[in-house]
Amino acid sequence: MATPATAQSATQRGKNRRIEVKPIAGMLGAEIDGVDLANLDDETFGEIYAAWLEHLVVFFRDQKLTPEQQITFAKRFGGIHYHPFVKGMEEHPEILEIIKEETDTRAFGEVWHTDQMFNPKPAKATILYAKESPSFGGDTMFTNMYAAYDALSEPMKALVKDIKTWSVGDRKKLSQGDKMGSAEKGRYVGNEKMAAKVQDPGDLVTESAHPLVRTHPETGRKALYLGNHVQTLHGFKSAEAKPLIDYLQAHSVFPEFTCRFRWEVGSMAIWDNRCTQHRALNDYQGQRRRMHRITIAGDAPF
Ligand code: SIN
């Protein structure tokens, strides 16, 4: 997908006229101030888009958007990607409502992953908007997969260069123990509201091969492309693939590559799934958290 011209002009200027961008960590993540996402002109959106490409995940505070306004804003990033396994809201199928009730023990997205990696064209971006947030906990962590790639040794870069991963969606997921079972085996056991939204993906393709080293289609930078959907490496024996996947995943979430966002009602995060992973922290037992998530359709990775 092409970079909007307005984003390019913001980058070329090298200076924002409409927004204030404040990095929250050394490797990725920035808060953007001075914007009302419900009323955006093209120039302001261009600056936001350029800041998003630069910082990988951007955050906004105190936003007041109706579901329709969130959908309108999301469509500026591209077409809507619909989750094959989990139903959207009745009135707004574009929005996936993520809920953890006081009595739930499991949180949606509580492992490091990049959205919809099992899809032949995985999600480009995710836009997450906080409707209810716990008084403590429930933060989301993000990691910079460009940095993870850049930090590999030259021999490791040579090894991973042409490897293809094999990712599998929820229903067909091979056993990973209790943490991530398949949908049939209770993928959302411990979170009844999410379990009730599980749907059959029908004929949709939910297994895919992707390059382990991905070139970002807009920045041209290389990133490791990895997450919990990855089951094995093409052509490798599983005894060979597992330690390599485990090593690269542990390497990818080295604390210095990450940032962590504290949610408040009205906060919004927009992350680039092509060069990040994220993880929802499940550390607020007894409290409710409710989010509105929209994912944006992406391209086939190369
Ligand atoms: C997700 O993985 O998309 C959800 C992240 C979160 O709820 O913090």
PDB file of C-alpha atoms and ligand atoms in Angstrom:
ATOM      1  CA  MET A   1       0.000   0.000   0.000  1.00  0.00           C
ATOM      2  CA  ALA A   2       1.402   3.376  -0.966  1.00  0.00           C
ATOM      3  CA  THR A   3       2.345   5.984   1.588  1.00  0.00           C
ATOM      4  CA  PRO A   4      -0.172   8.842   1.453  1.00  0.00           C
ATOM      5  CA  ALA A   5       1.328  11.889  -0.235  1.00  0.00           C
ATOM      6  CA  THR A   6       0.463  13.943   2.820  1.00  0.00           C
ATOM      7  CA  ALA A   7       2.609  11.643   4.974  1.00  0.00           C
ATOM      8  CA  GLN A   8       5.546  12.011   2.598  1.00  0.00           C
ATOM      9  CA  SER A   9       5.293  15.762   2.694  1.00  0.00           C
ATOM     10  CA  ALA A  10       5.265  15.749   6.497  1.00  0.00           C
ATOM     11  CA  THR A  11       8.418  13.589   6.486  1.00  0.00           C
ATOM     12  CA  GLN A  12      10.126  15.822   3.948  1.00  0.00           C
ATOM     13  CA  ARG A  13       9.406  18.880   6.015  1.00  0.00           C
ATOM     14  CA  GLY A  14      10.993  17.068   8.939  1.00  0.00           C
ATOM     15  CA  LYS A  15       8.921  19.247  11.222  1.00  0.00           C
ATOM     16  CA  ASN A  16       5.355  18.963  12.425  1.00  0.00           C
ATOM     17  CA  ARG A  17       3.119  21.996  12.257  1.00  0.00           C
ATOM     18  CA  ARG A  18      -0.055  20.408  13.572  1.00  0.00           C
ATOM     19  CA  ILE A  19       0.990  17.833  16.190  1.00  0.00           C
ATOM     20  CA  GLU A  20       3.430  17.416  19.046  1.00  0.00           C
ATOM     21  CA  VAL A  21       5.272  14.062  19.098  1.00  0.00           C
ATOM     22  CA  LYS A  22       6.835  12.902  22.388  1.00  0.00           C
ATOM     23  CA  PRO A  23       8.757   9.582  22.354  1.00  0.00           C
ATOM     24  CA  ILE A  24       8.026   7.395  25.397  1.00  0.00           C
ATOM     25  CA  ALA A  25      11.003   5.015  25.048  1.00  0.00           C
ATOM     26  CA  GLY A  26      14.307   4.765  23.194  1.00  0.00           C
ATOM     27  CA  MET A  27      13.338   2.211  20.541  1.00  0.00           C
ATOM     28  CA  LEU A  28       9.670   2.796  19.726  1.00  0.00           C
ATOM     29  CA  GLY A  29       6.489   4.486  20.832  1.00  0.00           C
ATOM     30  CA  ALA A  30       5.456   8.144  20.927  1.00  0.00           C
ATOM     31  CA  GLU A  31       2.558  10.067  22.392  1.00  0.00           C
ATOM     32  CA  ILE A  32       0.956  12.584  20.064  1.00  0.00           C
ATOM     33  CA  ASP A  33      -0.638  15.672  21.563  1.00  0.00           C
ATOM     34  CA  GLY A  34      -2.766  18.426  20.162  1.00  0.00           C
ATOM     35  CA  VAL A  35      -5.190  16.363  18.077  1.00  0.00           C
ATOM     36  CA  ASP A  36      -8.863  15.523  18.106  1.00  0.00           C
ATOM     37  CA  LEU A  37      -9.108  12.288  16.120  1.00  0.00           C
ATOM     38  CA  ALA A  38     -12.820  12.845  15.569  1.00  0.00           C
ATOM     39  CA  ASN A  39     -12.047  16.005  13.530  1.00  0.00           C
ATOM     40  CA  LEU A  40      -8.925  15.586  11.436  1.00  0.00           C
ATOM     41  CA  ASP A  41      -7.832  17.492   8.379  1.00  0.00           C
ATOM     42  CA  ASP A  42      -5.584  15.866   5.779  1.00  0.00           C
ATOM     43  CA  GLU A  43      -2.448  17.741   6.798  1.00  0.00           C
ATOM     44  CA  THR A  44      -2.765  16.659  10.434  1.00  0.00           C
ATOM     45  CA  PHE A  45      -3.417  13.079   9.349  1.00  0.00           C
ATOM     46  CA  GLY A  46      -0.307  13.221   7.124  1.00  0.00           C
ATOM     47  CA  GLU A  47       1.803  14.239  10.122  1.00  0.00           C
ATOM     48  CA  ILE A  48       0.273  11.465  12.259  1.00  0.00           C
ATOM     49  CA  TYR A  49       0.942   8.892   9.539  1.00  0.00           C
ATOM     50  CA  ALA A  50       4.564   9.991   9.151  1.00  0.00           C
ATOM     51  CA  ALA A  51       5.056   9.899  12.959  1.00  0.00           C
ATOM     52  CA  TRP A  52       3.491   6.410  13.026  1.00  0.00           C
ATOM     53  CA  LEU A  53       5.934   5.102  10.391  1.00  0.00           C
ATOM     54  CA  GLU A  54       8.814   6.646  12.333  1.00  0.00           C
ATOM     55  CA  HIS A  55       7.824   5.564  15.866  1.00  0.00           C
ATOM     56  CA  LEU A  56       6.023   2.249  14.972  1.00  0.00           C
ATOM     57  CA  VAL A  57       3.330   2.774  17.598  1.00  0.00           C
ATOM     58  CA  VAL A  58       1.695   6.073  18.491  1.00  0.00           C
ATOM     59  CA  PHE A  59      -0.587   6.920  21.394  1.00  0.00           C
ATOM     60  CA  PHE A  60      -3.266   9.536  21.968  1.00  0.00           C
ATOM     61  CA  ARG A  61      -4.975  10.579  25.207  1.00  0.00           C
ATOM     62  CA  ASP A  62      -8.463  11.845  26.051  1.00  0.00           C
ATOM     63  CA  GLN A  63     -10.082  11.042  22.717  1.00  0.00           C
ATOM     64  CA  LYS A  64     -13.868  11.030  22.423  1.00  0.00           C
ATOM     65  CA  LEU A  65     -14.940   8.990  19.416  1.00  0.00           C
ATOM     66  CA  THR A  66     -18.188   7.242  18.620  1.00  0.00           C
ATOM     67  CA  PRO A  67     -17.783   3.817  16.970  1.00  0.00           C
ATOM     68  CA  GLU A  68     -18.635   5.453  13.623  1.00  0.00           C
ATOM     69  CA  GLN A  69     -15.905   8.065  14.141  1.00  0.00           C
ATOM     70  CA  GLN A  70     -13.353   5.389  15.073  1.00  0.00           C
ATOM     71  CA  ILE A  71     -14.250   3.482  11.880  1.00  0.00           C
ATOM     72  CA  THR A  72     -13.971   6.648   9.753  1.00  0.00           C
ATOM     73  CA  PHE A  73     -10.567   7.410  11.289  1.00  0.00           C
ATOM     74  CA  ALA A  74      -9.389   3.797  10.832  1.00  0.00           C
ATOM     75  CA  LYS A  75     -10.280   3.846   7.134  1.00  0.00           C
ATOM     76  CA  ARG A  76      -7.691   6.571   6.572  1.00  0.00           C
ATOM     77  CA  PHE A  77      -5.077   3.823   7.139  1.00  0.00           C
ATOM     78  CA  GLY A  78      -6.660   1.411   4.626  1.00  0.00           C
ATOM     79  CA  GLY A  79      -9.486  -1.113   4.308  1.00  0.00           C
ATOM     80  CA  ILE A  80     -10.848  -2.996   7.326  1.00  0.00           C
ATOM     81  CA  HIS A  81      -9.450  -6.438   8.153  1.00  0.00           C
ATOM     82  CA  TYR A  82     -12.056  -8.723   9.761  1.00  0.00           C
ATOM     83  CA  HIS A  83     -10.949 -11.323  12.326  1.00  0.00           C
ATOM     84  CA  PRO A  84     -11.712 -14.787  10.896  1.00  0.00           C
ATOM     85  CA  PHE A  85     -12.223 -16.436  14.310  1.00  0.00           C
ATOM     86  CA  VAL A  86     -13.786 -13.721  16.468  1.00  0.00           C
ATOM     87  CA  LYS A  87     -16.996 -11.837  15.609  1.00  0.00           C
ATOM     88  CA  GLY A  88     -17.105  -8.048  15.582  1.00  0.00           C
ATOM     89  CA  MET A  89     -19.768  -5.977  17.360  1.00  0.00           C
ATOM     90  CA  GLU A  90     -23.370  -6.590  16.305  1.00  0.00           C
ATOM     91  CA  GLU A  91     -23.936  -2.975  15.210  1.00  0.00           C
ATOM     92  CA  HIS A  92     -20.350  -2.358  14.072  1.00  0.00           C
ATOM     93  CA  PRO A  93     -18.763  -5.545  12.684  1.00  0.00           C
ATOM     94  CA  GLU A  94     -15.607  -3.540  11.864  1.00  0.00           C
ATOM     95  CA  ILE A  95     -14.932  -3.251  15.620  1.00  0.00           C
ATOM     96  CA  LEU A  96     -13.843  -6.182  17.727  1.00  0.00           C
ATOM     97  CA  GLU A  97     -14.797  -5.506  21.341  1.00  0.00           C
ATOM     98  CA  ILE A  98     -12.129  -6.930  23.640  1.00  0.00           C
ATOM     99  CA  ILE A  99     -13.464  -7.500  27.148  1.00  0.00           C
ATOM    100  CA  LYS A 100     -12.040  -8.959  30.311  1.00  0.00           C
ATOM    101  CA  GLU A 101     -14.561  -9.099  33.161  1.00  0.00           C
ATOM    102  CA  GLU A 102     -13.761  -8.981  36.885  1.00  0.00           C
ATOM    103  CA  THR A 103     -14.221 -12.755  37.080  1.00  0.00           C
ATOM    104  CA  ASP A 104     -12.211 -13.666  33.946  1.00  0.00           C
ATOM    105  CA  THR A 105      -8.749 -15.144  34.309  1.00  0.00           C
ATOM    106  CA  ARG A 106      -7.546 -14.830  30.712  1.00  0.00           C
ATOM    107  CA  ALA A 107      -6.941 -11.731  28.612  1.00  0.00           C
ATOM    108  CA  PHE A 108      -7.179 -11.532  24.818  1.00  0.00           C
ATOM    109  CA  GLY A 109      -3.698 -11.159  23.291  1.00  0.00           C
ATOM    110  CA  GLU A 110      -1.711 -12.017  26.425  1.00  0.00           C
ATOM    111  CA  VAL A 111       1.244 -13.462  24.480  1.00  0.00           C
ATOM    112  CA  TRP A 112       3.731 -11.685  22.206  1.00  0.00           C
ATOM    113  CA  HIS A 113       2.329 -11.620  18.680  1.00  0.00           C
ATOM    114  CA  THR A 114       1.712  -9.590  15.562  1.00  0.00           C
ATOM    115  CA  ASP A 115      -1.890  -9.453  14.410  1.00  0.00           C
ATOM    116  CA  GLN A 116      -3.261 -12.018  11.969  1.00  0.00           C
ATOM    117  CA  MET A 117       0.111 -13.470  10.984  1.00  0.00           C
ATOM    118  CA  PHE A 118      -1.618 -16.699   9.931  1.00  0.00           C
ATOM    119  CA  ASN A 119      -3.381 -14.786   7.139  1.00  0.00           C
ATOM    120  CA  PRO A 120      -1.766 -14.684   3.656  1.00  0.00           C
ATOM    121  CA  LYS A 121      -2.180 -10.896   3.887  1.00  0.00           C
ATOM    122  CA  PRO A 122      -1.770 -10.129   7.603  1.00  0.00           C
ATOM    123  CA  ALA A 123      -3.106  -6.960   9.205  1.00  0.00           C
ATOM    124  CA  LYS A 124      -1.118  -3.816   8.433  1.00  0.00           C
ATOM    125  CA  ALA A 125      -2.166  -1.796  11.477  1.00  0.00           C
ATOM    126  CA  THR A 126      -4.258  -2.086  14.619  1.00  0.00           C
ATOM    127  CA  ILE A 127      -6.170   0.751  16.244  1.00  0.00           C
ATOM    128  CA  LEU A 128      -7.061   0.081  19.874  1.00  0.00           C
ATOM    129  CA  TYR A 129      -9.293   2.455  21.840  1.00  0.00           C
ATOM    130  CA  ALA A 130      -9.858   2.185  25.594  1.00  0.00           C
ATOM    131  CA  LYS A 131     -13.507   2.321  26.728  1.00  0.00           C
ATOM    132  CA  GLU A 132     -12.936   1.028  30.294  1.00  0.00           C
ATOM    133  CA  SER A 133      -9.555   0.562  31.944  1.00  0.00           C
ATOM    134  CA  PRO A 134      -8.508  -0.985  35.261  1.00  0.00           C
ATOM    135  CA  SER A 135      -7.216   1.291  38.018  1.00  0.00           C
ATOM    136  CA  PHE A 136      -3.865  -0.497  37.729  1.00  0.00           C
ATOM    137  CA  GLY A 137      -2.414  -3.071  35.331  1.00  0.00           C
ATOM    138  CA  GLY A 138      -3.665  -4.032  31.872  1.00  0.00           C
ATOM    139  CA  ASP A 139      -0.867  -2.153  30.091  1.00  0.00           C
ATOM    140  CA  THR A 140       0.148  -3.195  26.575  1.00  0.00           C
ATOM    141  CA  MET A 141       3.791  -3.810  25.665  1.00  0.00           C
ATOM    142  CA  PHE A 142       5.278  -3.359  22.196  1.00  0.00           C
ATOM    143  CA  THR A 143       8.620  -4.378  20.716  1.00  0.00           C
ATOM    144  CA  ASN A 144      10.580  -3.037  17.753  1.00  0.00           C
ATOM    145  CA  MET A 145      11.235  -5.820  15.231  1.00  0.00           C
ATOM    146  CA  TYR A 146      13.543  -3.632  13.096  1.00  0.00           C
ATOM    147  CA  ALA A 147      15.765  -3.319  16.161  1.00  0.00           C
ATOM    148  CA  ALA A 148      15.531  -7.064  16.780  1.00  0.00           C
ATOM    149  CA  TYR A 149      16.713  -7.733  13.223  1.00  0.00           C
ATOM    150  CA  ASP A 150      19.450  -5.076  13.277  1.00  0.00           C
ATOM    151  CA  ALA A 151      20.911  -6.493  16.514  1.00  0.00           C
ATOM    152  CA  LEU A 152      21.479  -9.991  15.097  1.00  0.00           C
ATOM    153  CA  SER A 153      25.041 -11.014  14.291  1.00  0.00           C
ATOM    154  CA  GLU A 154      26.037 -11.207  10.619  1.00  0.00           C
ATOM    155  CA  PRO A 155      26.162 -15.064  10.671  1.00  0.00           C
ATOM    156  CA  MET A 156      22.664 -15.152  12.207  1.00  0.00           C
ATOM    157  CA  LYS A 157      21.408 -12.667   9.596  1.00  0.00           C
ATOM    158  CA  ALA A 158      22.840 -14.970   6.907  1.00  0.00           C
ATOM    159  CA  LEU A 159      21.080 -17.981   8.462  1.00  0.00           C
ATOM    160  CA  VAL A 160      17.643 -16.357   8.737  1.00  0.00           C
ATOM    161  CA  LYS A 161      17.803 -14.514   5.413  1.00  0.00           C
ATOM    162  CA  ASP A 162      15.786 -16.931   3.265  1.00  0.00           C
ATOM    163  CA  ILE A 163      13.810 -18.811   5.923  1.00  0.00           C
ATOM    164  CA  LYS A 164      10.028 -18.985   5.652  1.00  0.00           C
ATOM    165  CA  THR A 165       7.904 -19.344   8.787  1.00  0.00           C
ATOM    166  CA  TRP A 166       4.671 -21.316   8.951  1.00  0.00           C
ATOM    167  CA  SER A 167       1.880 -19.636  10.924  1.00  0.00           C
ATOM    168  CA  VAL A 168      -1.389 -21.222  11.964  1.00  0.00           C
ATOM    169  CA  GLY A 169      -4.594 -19.537  13.156  1.00  0.00           C
ATOM    170  CA  ASP A 170      -6.375 -20.282  16.416  1.00  0.00           C
ATOM    171  CA  ARG A 171      -8.532 -23.220  15.455  1.00  0.00           C
ATOM    172  CA  LYS A 172      -5.817 -25.293  13.917  1.00  0.00           C
ATOM    173  CA  LYS A 173      -3.090 -24.246  16.293  1.00  0.00           C
ATOM    174  CA  LEU A 174      -0.852 -27.109  17.290  1.00  0.00           C
ATOM    175  CA  SER A 175      -0.621 -27.772  20.994  1.00  0.00           C
ATOM    176  CA  GLN A 176       1.160 -25.085  23.002  1.00  0.00           C
ATOM    177  CA  GLY A 177      -0.034 -26.366  26.333  1.00  0.00           C
ATOM    178  CA  ASP A 178      -2.467 -24.371  28.451  1.00  0.00           C
ATOM    179  CA  LYS A 179      -1.327 -20.980  27.284  1.00  0.00           C
ATOM    180  CA  MET A 180      -2.698 -21.077  23.739  1.00  0.00           C
ATOM    181  CA  GLY A 181      -4.976 -24.002  22.956  1.00  0.00           C
ATOM    182  CA  SER A 182      -7.077 -24.190  19.800  1.00  0.00           C
ATOM    183  CA  ALA A 183     -10.510 -22.547  19.725  1.00  0.00           C
ATOM    184  CA  GLU A 184     -12.221 -25.924  19.970  1.00  0.00           C
ATOM    185  CA  LYS A 185     -10.130 -26.857  22.967  1.00  0.00           C
ATOM    186  CA  GLY A 186     -11.014 -23.663  24.764  1.00  0.00           C
ATOM    187  CA  ARG A 187      -8.778 -20.980  23.305  1.00  0.00           C
ATOM    188  CA  TYR A 188     -10.815 -18.472  25.334  1.00  0.00           C
ATOM    189  CA  VAL A 189     -11.543 -20.564  28.399  1.00  0.00           C
ATOM    190  CA  GLY A 190     -11.229 -18.141  31.291  1.00  0.00           C
ATOM    191  CA  ASN A 191     -12.784 -15.329  29.248  1.00  0.00           C
ATOM    192  CA  GLU A 192     -16.426 -16.107  28.603  1.00  0.00           C
ATOM    193  CA  LYS A 193     -17.331 -12.938  26.647  1.00  0.00           C
ATOM    194  CA  MET A 194     -14.522 -13.600  24.147  1.00  0.00           C
ATOM    195  CA  ALA A 195     -15.396 -17.321  23.990  1.00  0.00           C
ATOM    196  CA  ALA A 196     -18.952 -16.351  23.014  1.00  0.00           C
ATOM    197  CA  LYS A 197     -17.640 -14.392  20.002  1.00  0.00           C
ATOM    198  CA  VAL A 198     -15.707 -17.312  18.477  1.00  0.00           C
ATOM    199  CA  GLN A 199     -16.885 -18.076  14.943  1.00  0.00           C
ATOM    200  CA  ASP A 200     -16.012 -20.614  12.275  1.00  0.00           C
ATOM    201  CA  PRO A 201     -13.699 -19.043   9.654  1.00  0.00           C
ATOM    202  CA  GLY A 202     -15.387 -21.073   6.907  1.00  0.00           C
ATOM    203  CA  ASP A 203     -13.266 -21.154   3.745  1.00  0.00           C
ATOM    204  CA  LEU A 204     -10.896 -18.374   4.823  1.00  0.00           C
ATOM    205  CA  VAL A 205      -7.224 -19.341   4.661  1.00  0.00           C
ATOM    206  CA  THR A 206      -5.824 -19.411   8.208  1.00  0.00           C
ATOM    207  CA  GLU A 207      -2.365 -20.938   7.642  1.00  0.00           C
ATOM    208  CA  SER A 208       0.421 -19.122   5.832  1.00  0.00           C
ATOM    209  CA  ALA A 209       4.111 -19.113   4.947  1.00  0.00           C
ATOM    210  CA  HIS A 210       5.880 -15.766   5.383  1.00  0.00           C
ATOM    211  CA  PRO A 211       9.489 -14.579   5.200  1.00  0.00           C
ATOM    212  CA  LEU A 212      11.179 -14.577   8.617  1.00  0.00           C
ATOM    213  CA  VAL A 213      12.926 -11.389   7.544  1.00  0.00           C
ATOM    214  CA  ARG A 214      10.372  -8.996   6.126  1.00  0.00           C
ATOM    215  CA  THR A 215      10.948  -5.788   4.162  1.00  0.00           C
ATOM    216  CA  HIS A 216       8.571  -3.047   5.242  1.00  0.00           C
ATOM    217  CA  PRO A 217       6.645  -1.963   2.131  1.00  0.00           C
ATOM    218  CA  GLU A 218       6.689   1.726   3.073  1.00  0.00           C
ATOM    219  CA  THR A 219       9.993   2.329   4.880  1.00  0.00           C
ATOM    220  CA  GLY A 220      12.053  -0.296   2.983  1.00  0.00           C
ATOM    221  CA  ARG A 221      13.616  -1.395   6.297  1.00  0.00           C
ATOM    222  CA  LYS A 222      14.141  -5.047   7.236  1.00  0.00           C
ATOM    223  CA  ALA A 223      12.439  -6.482  10.318  1.00  0.00           C
ATOM    224  CA  LEU A 224      12.191  -9.900  11.914  1.00  0.00           C
ATOM    225  CA  TYR A 225       8.642 -11.095  11.300  1.00  0.00           C
ATOM    226  CA  LEU A 226       7.724 -13.407  14.131  1.00  0.00           C
ATOM    227  CA  GLY A 227       5.036 -13.946  16.768  1.00  0.00           C
ATOM    228  CA  ASN A 228       3.197 -16.652  18.654  1.00  0.00           C
ATOM    229  CA  HIS A 229       1.277 -17.780  15.560  1.00  0.00           C
ATOM    230  CA  VAL A 230       4.514 -19.178  14.113  1.00  0.00           C
ATOM    231  CA  GLN A 231       4.487 -22.962  14.495  1.00  0.00           C
ATOM    232  CA  THR A 232       7.572 -24.029  12.573  1.00  0.00           C
ATOM    233  CA  LEU A 233      10.092 -23.094   9.860  1.00  0.00           C
ATOM    234  CA  HIS A 234       9.642 -24.333   6.334  1.00  0.00           C
ATOM    235  CA  GLY A 235      11.911 -27.298   5.490  1.00  0.00           C
ATOM    236  CA  PHE A 236      13.350 -27.565   9.026  1.00  0.00           C
ATOM    237  CA  LYS A 237      12.873 -30.549  11.334  1.00  0.00           C
ATOM    238  CA  SER A 238      10.779 -29.458  14.314  1.00  0.00           C
ATOM    239  CA  ALA A 239      13.710 -30.225  16.632  1.00  0.00           C
ATOM    240  CA  GLU A 240      15.738 -27.699  14.613  1.00  0.00           C
ATOM    241  CA  ALA A 241      12.984 -25.107  14.194  1.00  0.00           C
ATOM    242  CA  LYS A 242      11.852 -24.889  17.810  1.00  0.00           C
ATOM    243  CA  PRO A 243      15.123 -23.723  19.402  1.00  0.00           C
ATOM    244  CA  LEU A 244      15.667 -21.197  16.613  1.00  0.00           C
ATOM    245  CA  ILE A 245      12.127 -19.786  16.953  1.00  0.00           C
ATOM    246  CA  ASP A 246      12.475 -19.744  20.750  1.00  0.00           C
ATOM    247  CA  TYR A 247      15.837 -17.965  20.561  1.00  0.00           C
ATOM    248  CA  LEU A 248      14.639 -15.348  18.049  1.00  0.00           C
ATOM    249  CA  GLN A 249      11.455 -14.720  20.033  1.00  0.00           C
ATOM    250  CA  ALA A 250      13.354 -14.262  23.319  1.00  0.00           C
ATOM    251  CA  HIS A 251      15.832 -11.991  21.503  1.00  0.00           C
ATOM    252  CA  SER A 252      12.974  -9.945  19.962  1.00  0.00           C
ATOM    253  CA  VAL A 253      11.506  -8.971  23.310  1.00  0.00           C
ATOM    254  CA  PHE A 254      14.769  -7.865  24.931  1.00  0.00           C
ATOM    255  CA  PRO A 255      13.566  -5.089  27.303  1.00  0.00           C
ATOM    256  CA  GLU A 256      15.545  -2.325  25.563  1.00  0.00           C
ATOM    257  CA  PHE A 257      13.643  -3.014  22.308  1.00  0.00           C
ATOM    258  CA  THR A 258      10.272  -2.457  24.019  1.00  0.00           C
ATOM    259  CA  CYS A 259       7.913   0.185  25.323  1.00  0.00           C
ATOM    260  CA  ARG A 260       4.908  -0.106  27.607  1.00  0.00           C
ATOM    261  CA  PHE A 261       1.690   1.899  27.471  1.00  0.00           C
ATOM    262  CA  ARG A 262      -0.540   2.711  30.444  1.00  0.00           C
ATOM    263  CA  TRP A 263      -4.172   2.941  29.375  1.00  0.00           C
ATOM    264  CA  GLU A 264      -6.795   5.440  30.542  1.00  0.00           C
ATOM    265  CA  VAL A 265     -10.362   5.746  29.277  1.00  0.00           C
ATOM    266  CA  GLY A 266     -10.115   7.624  25.951  1.00  0.00           C
ATOM    267  CA  SER A 267      -6.544   6.483  25.162  1.00  0.00           C
ATOM    268  CA  MET A 268      -5.862   5.181  21.688  1.00  0.00           C
ATOM    269  CA  ALA A 269      -2.890   3.233  20.310  1.00  0.00           C
ATOM    270  CA  ILE A 270      -2.106   2.617  16.649  1.00  0.00           C
ATOM    271  CA  TRP A 271       0.614   0.089  15.908  1.00  0.00           C
ATOM    272  CA  ASP A 272       2.314  -1.132  12.759  1.00  0.00           C
ATOM    273  CA  ASN A 273       2.045  -4.932  12.682  1.00  0.00           C
ATOM    274  CA  ARG A 274       4.710  -5.136   9.954  1.00  0.00           C
ATOM    275  CA  CYS A 275       7.543  -4.148  12.290  1.00  0.00           C
ATOM    276  CA  THR A 276       6.302  -4.704  15.868  1.00  0.00           C
ATOM    277  CA  GLN A 277       4.942  -7.337  18.212  1.00  0.00           C
ATOM    278  CA  HIS A 278       2.700  -6.577  21.177  1.00  0.00           C
ATOM    279  CA  ARG A 279       1.425  -8.266  24.316  1.00  0.00           C
ATOM    280  CA  ALA A 280      -1.539  -7.422  26.563  1.00  0.00           C
ATOM    281  CA  LEU A 281      -0.497  -7.735  30.215  1.00  0.00           C
ATOM    282  CA  ASN A 282      -2.897  -9.826  32.260  1.00  0.00           C
ATOM    283  CA  ASP A 283      -2.204  -8.421  35.729  1.00  0.00           C
ATOM    284  CA  TYR A 284      -5.479  -6.830  36.844  1.00  0.00           C
ATOM    285  CA  GLN A 285      -7.461  -9.730  38.214  1.00  0.00           C
ATOM    286  CA  GLY A 286     -10.819  -8.611  39.649  1.00  0.00           C
ATOM    287  CA  GLN A 287     -11.082  -5.523  37.430  1.00  0.00           C
ATOM    288  CA  ARG A 288     -12.836  -4.892  34.115  1.00  0.00           C
ATOM    289  CA  ARG A 289     -11.129  -3.767  30.901  1.00  0.00           C
ATOM    290  CA  ARG A 290     -12.981  -3.035  27.648  1.00  0.00           C
ATOM    291  CA  MET A 291     -11.387  -1.961  24.363  1.00  0.00           C
ATOM    292  CA  HIS A 292     -12.556  -1.296  20.802  1.00  0.00           C
ATOM    293  CA  ARG A 293     -10.129  -2.753  18.264  1.00  0.00           C
ATOM    294  CA  ILE A 294     -10.043  -2.220  14.500  1.00  0.00           C
ATOM    295  CA  THR A 295      -7.468  -3.937  12.290  1.00  0.00           C
ATOM    296  CA  ILE A 296      -6.448  -2.634   8.886  1.00  0.00           C
ATOM    297  CA  ALA A 297      -5.956  -4.907   5.883  1.00  0.00           C
ATOM    298  CA  GLY A 298      -2.358  -5.473   4.787  1.00  0.00           C
ATOM    299  CA  ASP A 299      -0.322  -6.846   1.881  1.00  0.00           C
ATOM    300  CA  ALA A 300       1.460 -10.171   1.392  1.00  0.00           C
ATOM    301  CA  PRO A 301       4.823  -9.865   3.197  1.00  0.00           C
ATOM    302  CA  PHE A 302       8.010  -9.980   1.090  1.00  0.00           C
TER     303      PHE A 302
HETATM  304  C1  SIN B   1      -4.467  -7.337  21.004  1.00  0.00           C
HETATM  305  O1  SIN B   1      -3.633  -8.222  21.083  1.00  0.00           O
HETATM  306  O2  SIN B   1      -4.862  -6.933  19.914  1.00  0.00           O
HETATM  307  C2  SIN B   1      -5.028  -6.704  22.246  1.00  0.00           C
HETATM  308  C3  SIN B   1      -4.019  -5.910  22.991  1.00  0.00           C
HETATM  309  C4  SIN B   1      -4.573  -5.337  24.249  1.00  0.00           C
HETATM  310  O3  SIN B   1      -5.749  -5.560  24.579  1.00  0.00           O
HETATM  311  O4  SIN B   1      -3.837  -4.638  24.941  1.00  0.00           O
END
